[in-house]
PDB file of C-alpha atoms in Angstrom:
ATOM      1  CA  MET A   1      27.523  14.486 -15.184  1.00 56.00           C
ATOM      2  CA  SER A   2      27.286  17.781 -16.662  1.00 63.00           C
ATOM      3  CA  ILE A   3      25.049  20.423 -14.413  1.00 72.00           C
ATOM      4  CA  ASP A   4      25.138  22.445 -17.263  1.00 70.00           C
ATOM      5  CA  LYS A   5      24.389  19.220 -20.037  1.00 66.00           C
ATOM      6  CA  VAL A   6      21.047  18.389 -17.527  1.00 70.00           C
ATOM      7  CA  ASN A   7      19.810  21.934 -17.340  1.00 72.00           C
ATOM      8  CA  ALA A   8      19.136  22.009 -21.141  1.00 72.00           C
ATOM      9  CA  ILE A   9      18.567  18.936 -21.375  1.00 69.00           C
ATOM     10  CA  ILE A  10      15.760  19.179 -18.781  1.00 74.00           C
ATOM     11  CA  GLY A  11      14.341  23.110 -20.696  1.00 75.00           C
ATOM     12  CA  LYS A  12      14.006  21.289 -23.535  1.00 71.00           C
ATOM     13  CA  GLU A  13      12.172  18.787 -22.139  1.00 70.00           C
ATOM     14  CA  LEU A  14       9.459  21.390 -20.158  1.00 74.00           C
ATOM     15  CA  ASP A  15       8.907  22.922 -23.662  1.00 74.00           C
ATOM     16  CA  GLU A  16       8.193  19.645 -25.263  1.00 71.00           C
ATOM     17  CA  ILE A  17       6.168  19.494 -22.161  1.00 71.00           C
ATOM     18  CA  MET A  18       4.123  22.316 -22.548  1.00 73.00           C
ATOM     19  CA  LYS A  19       3.229  22.029 -25.301  1.00 73.00           C
ATOM     20  CA  ASN A  20       1.677  18.655 -25.258  1.00 72.00           C
ATOM     21  CA  LYS A  21      -1.479  19.273 -24.371  1.00 77.00           C
ATOM     22  CA  TYR A  22      -2.510  15.214 -22.722  1.00 74.00           C
ATOM     23  CA  ILE A  23       0.766  16.271 -20.284  1.00 75.00           C
ATOM     24  CA  LEU A  24      -1.193  19.398 -18.911  1.00 78.00           C
ATOM     25  CA  GLY A  25      -4.662  18.212 -18.663  1.00 80.00           C
ATOM     26  CA  SER A  26      -3.695  15.596 -16.850  1.00 76.00           C
ATOM     27  CA  LEU A  27      -0.992  17.438 -14.685  1.00 81.00           C
ATOM     28  CA  VAL A  28      -3.425  19.849 -14.184  1.00 84.00           C
ATOM     29  CA  ALA A  29      -7.089  17.451 -13.473  1.00 86.00           C
ATOM     30  CA  VAL A  30      -5.658  14.606 -11.816  1.00 84.00           C
ATOM     31  CA  PRO A  31      -4.278  16.521  -8.998  1.00 88.00           C
ATOM     32  CA  LEU A  32      -7.410  19.353  -9.045  1.00 89.00           C
ATOM     33  CA  LEU A  33      -9.654  15.560  -8.617  1.00 89.00           C
ATOM     34  CA  PHE A  34      -8.079  14.283  -5.759  1.00 88.00           C
ATOM     35  CA  SER A  35      -8.330  17.924  -3.717  1.00 91.00           C
ATOM     36  CA  LEU A  36     -11.374  18.047  -4.396  1.00 91.00           C
ATOM     37  CA  LEU A  37     -12.917  14.842  -4.111  1.00 90.00           C
ATOM     38  CA  LEU A  38     -10.781  13.721  -1.266  1.00 89.00           C
ATOM     39  CA  PRO A  39     -12.737  16.094   0.844  1.00 90.00           C
ATOM     40  CA  ALA A  40     -16.572  15.799  -0.112  1.00 89.00           C
ATOM     41  CA  SER A  41     -16.277  12.165  -0.452  1.00 87.00           C
ATOM     42  CA  LEU A  42     -14.474  11.428   3.648  1.00 85.00           C
ATOM     43  CA  ILE A  43     -14.275  14.901   5.311  1.00 89.00           C
ATOM     44  CA  ALA A  44     -17.645  16.496   5.078  1.00 90.00           C
ATOM     45  CA  PRO A  45     -19.847  13.199   5.448  1.00 87.00           C
ATOM     46  CA  ALA A  46     -17.586  12.844   9.301  1.00 84.00           C
ATOM     47  CA  VAL A  47     -18.721  16.202   9.944  1.00 88.00           C
ATOM     48  CA  PHE A  48     -22.182  16.912   8.566  1.00 88.00           C
ATOM     49  CA  TYR A  49     -22.866  13.111   8.970  1.00 82.00           C
ATOM     50  CA  PRO A  50     -20.582  11.928  11.843  1.00 76.00           C
ATOM     51  CA  GLU A  51     -23.820   9.394  12.564  1.00 74.00           C
ATOM     52  CA  ALA A  52     -23.353   7.554  10.051  1.00 69.00           C
ATOM     53  CA  TYR A  53     -19.570   6.999  11.324  1.00 68.00           C
ATOM     54  CA  LEU A  54     -19.502   6.922  15.122  1.00 65.00           C
ATOM     55  CA  ASP A  55     -21.635   2.946  15.063  1.00 64.00           C
ATOM     56  CA  ALA A  56     -19.862   0.851  16.640  1.00 55.00           C
ATOM     57  CA  ASN A  57     -20.369  -1.853  14.583  1.00 52.00           C
ATOM     58  CA  LYS A  58     -18.558   0.462  11.328  1.00 55.00           C
ATOM     59  CA  THR A  59     -15.654   2.008  13.465  1.00 57.00           C
ATOM     60  CA  SER A  60     -15.205  -0.583  15.852  1.00 57.00           C
ATOM     61  CA  TYR A  61     -11.879  -0.760  13.882  1.00 60.00           C
ATOM     62  CA  ILE A  62     -10.725   2.718  13.884  1.00 65.00           C
ATOM     63  CA  ALA A  63     -11.172   2.670  17.387  1.00 59.00           C
ATOM     64  CA  THR A  64      -8.954  -0.205  18.014  1.00 59.00           C
ATOM     65  CA  ALA A  65      -6.919   1.644  15.307  1.00 59.00           C
ATOM     66  CA  LEU A  66      -6.479   4.834  17.313  1.00 59.00           C
ATOM     67  CA  GLY A  67      -6.023   3.015  20.400  1.00 57.00           C
ATOM     68  CA  LYS A  68      -9.528   4.764  21.845  1.00 54.00           C
ATOM     69  CA  SER A  69     -12.262   3.006  23.298  1.00 50.00           C
ATOM     70  CA  GLU A  70     -14.660   4.233  20.417  1.00 55.00           C
ATOM     71  CA  ALA A  71     -14.019   6.233  18.431  1.00 61.00           C
ATOM     72  CA  SER A  72     -14.841  10.448  18.423  1.00 75.00           C
ATOM     73  CA  GLN A  73     -15.769  12.865  15.497  1.00 78.00           C
ATOM     74  CA  GLU A  74     -12.140  14.168  15.497  1.00 81.00           C
ATOM     75  CA  ALA A  75     -10.599  11.396  15.339  1.00 78.00           C
ATOM     76  CA  LEU A  76     -12.449  10.322  13.179  1.00 80.00           C
ATOM     77  CA  ILE A  77     -11.463  12.823  10.719  1.00 84.00           C
ATOM     78  CA  SER A  78      -7.835  12.820  11.739  1.00 83.00           C
ATOM     79  CA  PHE A  79      -8.423   8.988  10.772  1.00 82.00           C
ATOM     80  CA  PHE A  80      -9.612   9.759   7.112  1.00 85.00           C
ATOM     81  CA  MET A  81      -7.346  12.571   7.087  1.00 87.00           C
ATOM     82  CA  ASN A  82      -3.856  10.344   7.403  1.00 85.00           C
ATOM     83  CA  ALA A  83      -5.812   7.532   5.135  1.00 85.00           C
ATOM     84  CA  VAL A  84      -5.854   9.618   2.105  1.00 88.00           C
ATOM     85  CA  ILE A  85      -2.372  10.560   2.285  1.00 89.00           C
ATOM     86  CA  PRO A  86      -1.626   7.058   0.023  1.00 88.00           C
ATOM     87  CA  PHE A  87      -3.727   9.268  -2.530  1.00 88.00           C
ATOM     88  CA  PHE A  88      -1.095  12.374  -3.035  1.00 89.00           C
ATOM     89  CA  MET A  89       1.830   9.962  -2.809  1.00 86.00           C
ATOM     90  CA  MET A  90      -0.098   8.122  -6.008  1.00 84.00           C
ATOM     91  CA  LEU A  91       0.220  11.430  -7.920  1.00 85.00           C
ATOM     92  CA  PRO A  92       4.324  11.796  -7.678  1.00 83.00           C
ATOM     93  CA  ALA A  93       4.321   7.982  -9.175  1.00 79.00           C
ATOM     94  CA  ILE A  94       1.924   8.374 -11.722  1.00 80.00           C
ATOM     95  CA  LEU A  95       1.559  12.458 -13.309  1.00 80.00           C
ATOM     96  CA  PRO A  96       6.071  11.057 -14.067  1.00 74.00           C
ATOM     97  CA  THR A  97       5.090   7.629 -15.107  1.00 73.00           C
ATOM     98  CA  ILE A  98       3.411   9.612 -18.951  1.00 72.00           C
ATOM     99  CA  VAL A  99       5.861  12.484 -19.493  1.00 70.00           C
ATOM    100  CA  ALA A 100       8.344  10.165 -19.168  1.00 66.00           C
ATOM    101  CA  SER A 101       6.922   7.584 -21.158  1.00 63.00           C
ATOM    102  CA  TYR A 102       6.064   9.824 -23.800  1.00 63.00           C
ATOM    103  CA  SER A 103      10.145  11.443 -23.517  1.00 60.00           C
ATOM    104  CA  ILE A 104      11.580   8.589 -24.875  1.00 61.00           C
ATOM    105  CA  ILE A 105       8.608   6.923 -27.155  1.00 60.00           C
ATOM    106  CA  GLY A 106       8.208  10.392 -28.522  1.00 60.00           C
ATOM    107  CA  GLU A 107      11.458  12.286 -30.130  1.00 62.00           C
ATOM    108  CA  LYS A 108      11.032   7.879 -31.068  1.00 59.00           C
ATOM    109  CA  LYS A 109       7.990   9.158 -33.951  1.00 60.00           C
ATOM    110  CA  ASN A 110       8.830  12.942 -33.875  1.00 60.00           C
ATOM    111  CA  ARG A 111      12.775  12.129 -35.019  1.00 60.00           C
ATOM    112  CA  THR A 112      13.628  13.732 -32.327  1.00 58.00           C
ATOM    113  CA  LEU A 113      15.446  11.335 -30.563  1.00 58.00           C
ATOM    114  CA  GLU A 114      18.740  10.390 -33.581  1.00 57.00           C
ATOM    115  CA  PRO A 115      20.260  14.258 -32.447  1.00 60.00           C
ATOM    116  CA  LEU A 116      20.189  13.925 -28.129  1.00 59.00           C
ATOM    117  CA  LEU A 117      21.659   9.527 -28.435  1.00 60.00           C
ATOM    118  CA  ALA A 118      24.246  11.070 -30.919  1.00 59.00           C
ATOM    119  CA  ALA A 119      25.391  14.237 -28.817  1.00 62.00           C
ATOM    120  CA  PRO A 120      28.725  14.290 -26.469  1.00 62.00           C
ATOM    121  CA  VAL A 121      25.749  13.329 -23.085  1.00 67.00           C
ATOM    122  CA  SER A 122      27.148  10.392 -20.510  1.00 67.00           C
ATOM    123  CA  VAL A 123      23.613   7.994 -20.033  1.00 65.00           C
ATOM    124  CA  TYR A 124      23.630   9.793 -16.819  1.00 68.00           C
ATOM    125  CA  ASP A 125      23.122  13.356 -18.066  1.00 71.00           C
ATOM    126  CA  ILE A 126      19.820  11.967 -20.502  1.00 72.00           C
ATOM    127  CA  LEU A 127      18.695  10.214 -16.997  1.00 71.00           C
ATOM    128  CA  ALA A 128      19.015  13.409 -14.767  1.00 74.00           C
ATOM    129  CA  GLY A 129      17.947  15.449 -16.929  1.00 76.00           C
ATOM    130  CA  LYS A 130      14.542  13.428 -18.291  1.00 74.00           C
ATOM    131  CA  ALA A 131      13.796  12.120 -14.759  1.00 77.00           C
ATOM    132  CA  LEU A 132      14.363  16.408 -13.665  1.00 81.00           C
ATOM    133  CA  SER A 133      11.712  17.343 -16.003  1.00 80.00           C
ATOM    134  CA  ALA A 134       8.899  15.268 -14.963  1.00 79.00           C
ATOM    135  CA  ILE A 135      10.257  15.485 -10.993  1.00 83.00           C
ATOM    136  CA  ILE A 136       8.949  18.900 -11.646  1.00 85.00           C
ATOM    137  CA  PRO A 137       6.801  19.635 -12.907  1.00 85.00           C
ATOM    138  CA  ALA A 138       4.538  16.408 -11.232  1.00 85.00           C
ATOM    139  CA  LEU A 139       5.895  17.112  -7.866  1.00 89.00           C
ATOM    140  CA  ALA A 140       4.536  21.144  -8.044  1.00 90.00           C
ATOM    141  CA  ALA A 141       1.303  20.253  -8.735  1.00 89.00           C
ATOM    142  CA  THR A 142       1.241  17.185  -5.909  1.00 91.00           C
ATOM    143  CA  TRP A 143       2.213  19.831  -4.155  1.00 92.00           C
ATOM    144  CA  ILE A 144      -1.010  21.645  -4.857  1.00 93.00           C
ATOM    145  CA  SER A 145      -3.266  20.114  -4.568  1.00 92.00           C
ATOM    146  CA  ALA A 146      -1.941  19.082  -1.469  1.00 92.00           C
ATOM    147  CA  ILE A 147      -2.107  22.241  -0.517  1.00 93.00           C
ATOM    148  CA  LEU A 148      -6.010  22.367  -1.724  1.00 93.00           C
ATOM    149  CA  PHE A 149      -6.890  19.789  -0.287  1.00 93.00           C
ATOM    150  CA  CYS A 150      -5.764  21.331   3.322  1.00 91.00           C
ATOM    151  CA  VAL A 151      -7.808  24.278   3.165  1.00 92.00           C
ATOM    152  CA  ILE A 152     -10.258  22.738   1.875  1.00 93.00           C
ATOM    153  CA  THR A 153      -9.803  20.353   4.674  1.00 93.00           C
ATOM    154  CA  GLY A 154      -9.852  22.981   6.737  1.00 91.00           C
ATOM    155  CA  ALA A 155     -13.279  25.353   5.912  1.00 92.00           C
ATOM    156  CA  ILE A 156     -15.552  21.679   5.729  1.00 93.00           C
ATOM    157  CA  THR A 157     -14.000  21.437   9.651  1.00 92.00           C
ATOM    158  CA  TYR A 158     -14.997  24.749  10.164  1.00 92.00           C
ATOM    159  CA  THR A 159     -18.088  25.373   8.931  1.00 92.00           C
ATOM    160  CA  GLY A 160     -19.242  22.067  10.568  1.00 89.00           C
ATOM    161  CA  LEU A 161     -17.969  21.958  14.077  1.00 89.00           C
ATOM    162  CA  HIS A 162     -16.095  25.581  14.606  1.00 90.00           C
ATOM    163  CA  ARG A 163     -12.364  25.047  14.531  1.00 88.00           C
ATOM    164  CA  ILE A 164     -10.643  23.866  12.106  1.00 88.00           C
ATOM    165  CA  ILE A 165      -8.459  20.579  11.896  1.00 85.00           C
ATOM    166  CA  PHE A 166      -5.397  19.850  10.342  1.00 80.00           C
ATOM    167  CA  PRO A 167      -3.860  16.484   8.956  1.00 81.00           C
ATOM    168  CA  ASP A 168      -0.923  15.256  10.946  1.00 84.00           C
ATOM    169  CA  ILE A 169       1.635  17.705   9.569  1.00 88.00           C
ATOM    170  CA  ALA A 170       4.841  14.669  10.757  1.00 89.00           C
ATOM    171  CA  VAL A 171       3.589  12.858   8.990  1.00 90.00           C
ATOM    172  CA  TRP A 172       1.987  14.560   5.807  1.00 91.00           C
ATOM    173  CA  LEU A 173       5.611  16.874   6.064  1.00 92.00           C
ATOM    174  CA  LEU A 174       7.377  13.553   5.372  1.00 92.00           C
ATOM    175  CA  GLY A 175       4.865  11.791   3.379  1.00 90.00           C
ATOM    176  CA  MET A 176       4.847  15.150   0.330  1.00 92.00           C
ATOM    177  CA  LEU A 177       8.146  16.601   0.660  1.00 92.00           C
ATOM    178  CA  VAL A 178      10.714  12.651   1.282  1.00 92.00           C
ATOM    179  CA  LEU A 179       8.022  10.058  -0.366  1.00 91.00           C
ATOM    180  CA  ALA A 180       5.696  11.814  -3.070  1.00 89.00           C
ATOM    181  CA  PRO A 181       9.648  12.600  -4.332  1.00 90.00           C
ATOM    182  CA  LEU A 182      11.368   9.201  -4.222  1.00 90.00           C
ATOM    183  CA  LEU A 183       8.155   7.733  -5.487  1.00 87.00           C
ATOM    184  CA  ALA A 184       8.590  10.320  -8.020  1.00 85.00           C
ATOM    185  CA  PHE A 185      12.133   8.890  -8.986  1.00 84.00           C
ATOM    186  CA  MET A 186      11.208   6.246  -8.532  1.00 82.00           C
ATOM    187  CA  GLY A 187       7.966   5.979 -11.296  1.00 78.00           C
ATOM    188  CA  ILE A 188       9.699   7.781 -13.796  1.00 78.00           C
ATOM    189  CA  MET A 189      13.266   6.012 -14.183  1.00 77.00           C
ATOM    190  CA  ILE A 190      10.300   2.199 -14.658  1.00 77.00           C
ATOM    191  CA  ALA A 191       8.520   4.425 -17.253  1.00 74.00           C
ATOM    192  CA  ILE A 192      12.069   5.784 -18.870  1.00 71.00           C
ATOM    193  CA  ILE A 193      13.383   2.219 -18.644  1.00 72.00           C
ATOM    194  CA  VAL A 194      10.337   1.016 -20.528  1.00 71.00           C
ATOM    195  CA  SER A 195       9.982   3.317 -22.378  1.00 67.00           C
ATOM    196  CA  SER A 196      13.024   2.776 -23.664  1.00 63.00           C
ATOM    197  CA  ARG A 197      12.151  -0.691 -24.809  1.00 64.00           C
ATOM    198  CA  VAL A 198       9.017  -0.355 -25.855  1.00 60.00           C
ATOM    199  CA  ASN A 199       6.976   1.606 -29.175  1.00 60.00           C
ATOM    200  CA  ASP A 200       3.905   2.844 -27.533  1.00 59.00           C
ATOM    201  CA  PRO A 201       3.734   5.621 -24.715  1.00 57.00           C
ATOM    202  CA  ARG A 202       0.485   2.838 -22.693  1.00 62.00           C
ATOM    203  CA  VAL A 203       2.323   0.393 -22.401  1.00 61.00           C
ATOM    204  CA  ALA A 204       5.277   2.644 -20.479  1.00 59.00           C
ATOM    205  CA  GLN A 205       2.767   3.663 -18.286  1.00 61.00           C
ATOM    206  CA  GLN A 206       0.927   0.439 -18.104  1.00 65.00           C
ATOM    207  CA  ILE A 207       4.070  -1.501 -16.915  1.00 62.00           C
ATOM    208  CA  SER A 208       4.824   1.934 -14.723  1.00 60.00           C
ATOM    209  CA  ALA A 209       1.028   2.167 -13.303  1.00 65.00           C
ATOM    210  CA  VAL A 210       2.633  -0.972 -10.675  1.00 70.00           C
ATOM    211  CA  LEU A 211       3.003   0.969  -8.811  1.00 69.00           C
ATOM    212  CA  VAL A 212      -0.137   1.971  -7.599  1.00 73.00           C
ATOM    213  CA  VAL A 213      -0.987  -1.369  -5.906  1.00 75.00           C
ATOM    214  CA  PRO A 214       1.782  -1.139  -2.822  1.00 77.00           C
ATOM    215  CA  ILE A 215       1.276   2.293  -2.359  1.00 79.00           C
ATOM    216  CA  MET A 216      -2.902   2.188  -2.501  1.00 77.00           C
ATOM    217  CA  SER A 217      -3.008  -1.191  -0.058  1.00 81.00           C
ATOM    218  CA  LEU A 218      -1.644   1.493   2.141  1.00 79.00           C
ATOM    219  CA  PHE A 219      -5.334   3.066   1.979  1.00 79.00           C
ATOM    220  CA  ILE A 220      -6.935  -0.447   2.001  1.00 79.00           C
ATOM    221  CA  GLY A 221      -5.394  -1.018   5.442  1.00 78.00           C
ATOM    222  CA  GLN A 222      -6.019   2.191   6.480  1.00 75.00           C
ATOM    223  CA  MET A 223      -9.491   1.931   6.096  1.00 73.00           C
ATOM    224  CA  SER A 224     -10.006  -1.341   7.460  1.00 72.00           C
ATOM    225  CA  GLY A 225      -8.628  -1.333  10.054  1.00 68.00           C
ATOM    226  CA  PHE A 226      -4.722  -3.676   9.340  1.00 76.00           C
ATOM    227  CA  VAL A 227      -2.472  -0.090   9.073  1.00 77.00           C
ATOM    228  CA  LEU A 228      -2.184   2.584  10.479  1.00 78.00           C
ATOM    229  CA  ILE A 229      -0.685   5.474   8.382  1.00 83.00           C
ATOM    230  CA  ASP A 230       1.521   6.568  11.703  1.00 84.00           C
ATOM    231  CA  LEU A 231       5.177   8.736  11.616  1.00 88.00           C
ATOM    232  CA  LYS A 232       6.677   5.144  11.860  1.00 89.00           C
ATOM    233  CA  VAL A 233       5.159   4.084   8.883  1.00 87.00           C
ATOM    234  CA  MET A 234       5.906   6.452   6.791  1.00 90.00           C
ATOM    235  CA  VAL A 235       9.685   6.190   7.881  1.00 92.00           C
ATOM    236  CA  GLY A 236       9.945   3.019   7.045  1.00 91.00           C
ATOM    237  CA  ALA A 237       8.289   3.134   3.296  1.00 89.00           C
ATOM    238  CA  ALA A 238      11.190   6.769   2.560  1.00 91.00           C
ATOM    239  CA  MET A 239      13.448   3.817   3.487  1.00 93.00           C
ATOM    240  CA  LEU A 240      12.700   1.008   2.480  1.00 91.00           C
ATOM    241  CA  ILE A 241      11.687   3.512  -1.487  1.00 90.00           C
ATOM    242  CA  LEU A 242      15.353   4.968  -0.904  1.00 92.00           C
ATOM    243  CA  VAL A 243      17.260   1.453  -1.401  1.00 92.00           C
ATOM    244  CA  LEU A 244      14.907   0.277  -4.592  1.00 89.00           C
ATOM    245  CA  ASP A 245      14.385   3.826  -6.681  1.00 87.00           C
ATOM    246  CA  ALA A 246      19.270   3.388  -5.857  1.00 87.00           C
ATOM    247  CA  VAL A 247      18.718  -0.399  -7.970  1.00 87.00           C
ATOM    248  CA  VAL A 248      15.861   0.943 -10.672  1.00 83.00           C
ATOM    249  CA  LEU A 249      19.585   3.963 -11.650  1.00 79.00           C
ATOM    250  CA  ILE A 250      21.348   1.004 -11.548  1.00 80.00           C
ATOM    251  CA  LEU A 251      19.921  -1.461 -13.839  1.00 78.00           C
ATOM    252  CA  GLY A 252      18.015   2.752 -15.783  1.00 69.00           C
ATOM    253  CA  LYS A 253      21.571   2.787 -16.830  1.00 68.00           C
ATOM    254  CA  SER A 254      22.845  -0.552 -17.325  1.00 68.00           C
ATOM    255  CA  MET A 255      19.296  -1.123 -19.974  1.00 64.00           C
ATOM    256  CA  PHE A 256      19.418   2.298 -21.308  1.00 59.00           C
ATOM    257  CA  ASP A 257      21.339   1.305 -24.442  1.00 57.00           C
ATOM    258  CA  ARG A 258      21.486   3.766 -27.281  1.00 54.00           C
ATOM    259  CA  GLU A 259      22.491   1.948 -30.557  1.00 56.00           C
ATOM    260  CA  GLU A 260      18.633  -0.987 -28.979  1.00 55.00           C
ATOM    261  CA  ILE A 261      16.931   2.720 -28.938  1.00 53.00           C
ATOM    262  CA  LEU A 262      17.380   4.078 -31.922  1.00 51.00           C
ATOM    263  CA  THR A 263      17.139   0.396 -34.187  1.00 54.00           C
ATOM    264  CA  ARG A 264      14.487  -1.017 -31.793  1.00 52.00           C
ATOM    265  CA  TRP A 265      11.477   1.881 -33.375  1.00 46.00           C
ATOM    266  CA  LYS A 266      10.974   1.232 -36.934  1.00 48.00           C
TER     267      LYS A 266
END
């Protein structure tokens, strides 16, 4: 794999992304929505209207999950902060698929795919270039969104409790710096594989969206009391995704057939 060739592909792909208003809109709107909606819908009520949550019948599963006889307001806020991590892990799994699904199908429509596939670059060069060009803006949007969430959450807790309550730093750093890139890579590879086999980017996005199901199961599990998102859970998830990424990379190379991709588009 040539670094110069990969960089050339990345530059070309990023240039195309900047020209696509749909992709740019998605990269901005979805992360912004999460960073604003989640603090408003979960954190703010727990700060300003704790009695709505601190009812034994409603929060017994929270108390059990936290290993406490009863859930305090601060424990409740921390519980919700960890519960929303899957939403921010979902962003790098979804956003790159939008970019990657258009990366091949869009080039088919614009008739710019043939020169790339005919160029003296390896399959790994193409896959790496397209994957990184989708990972970079998606992760940037995710990290900015997570930082904005922490800032807004800190402002809300300081306003209501006169002290700043931040999310679990170790859990969030592992989620954002390790799991997020791993999930982004998986989402991109699946999108590239699918988009190389179909002619409609919406089909590629819908198939790739299957990644959302296991990610959001963490949120549902946390909110229902079946799973407690902590460092052990995050480490286990990271190890699993790393293995799956290796499998998807091997499959991607074997299924990325240059001639078939060119002849499939009519």
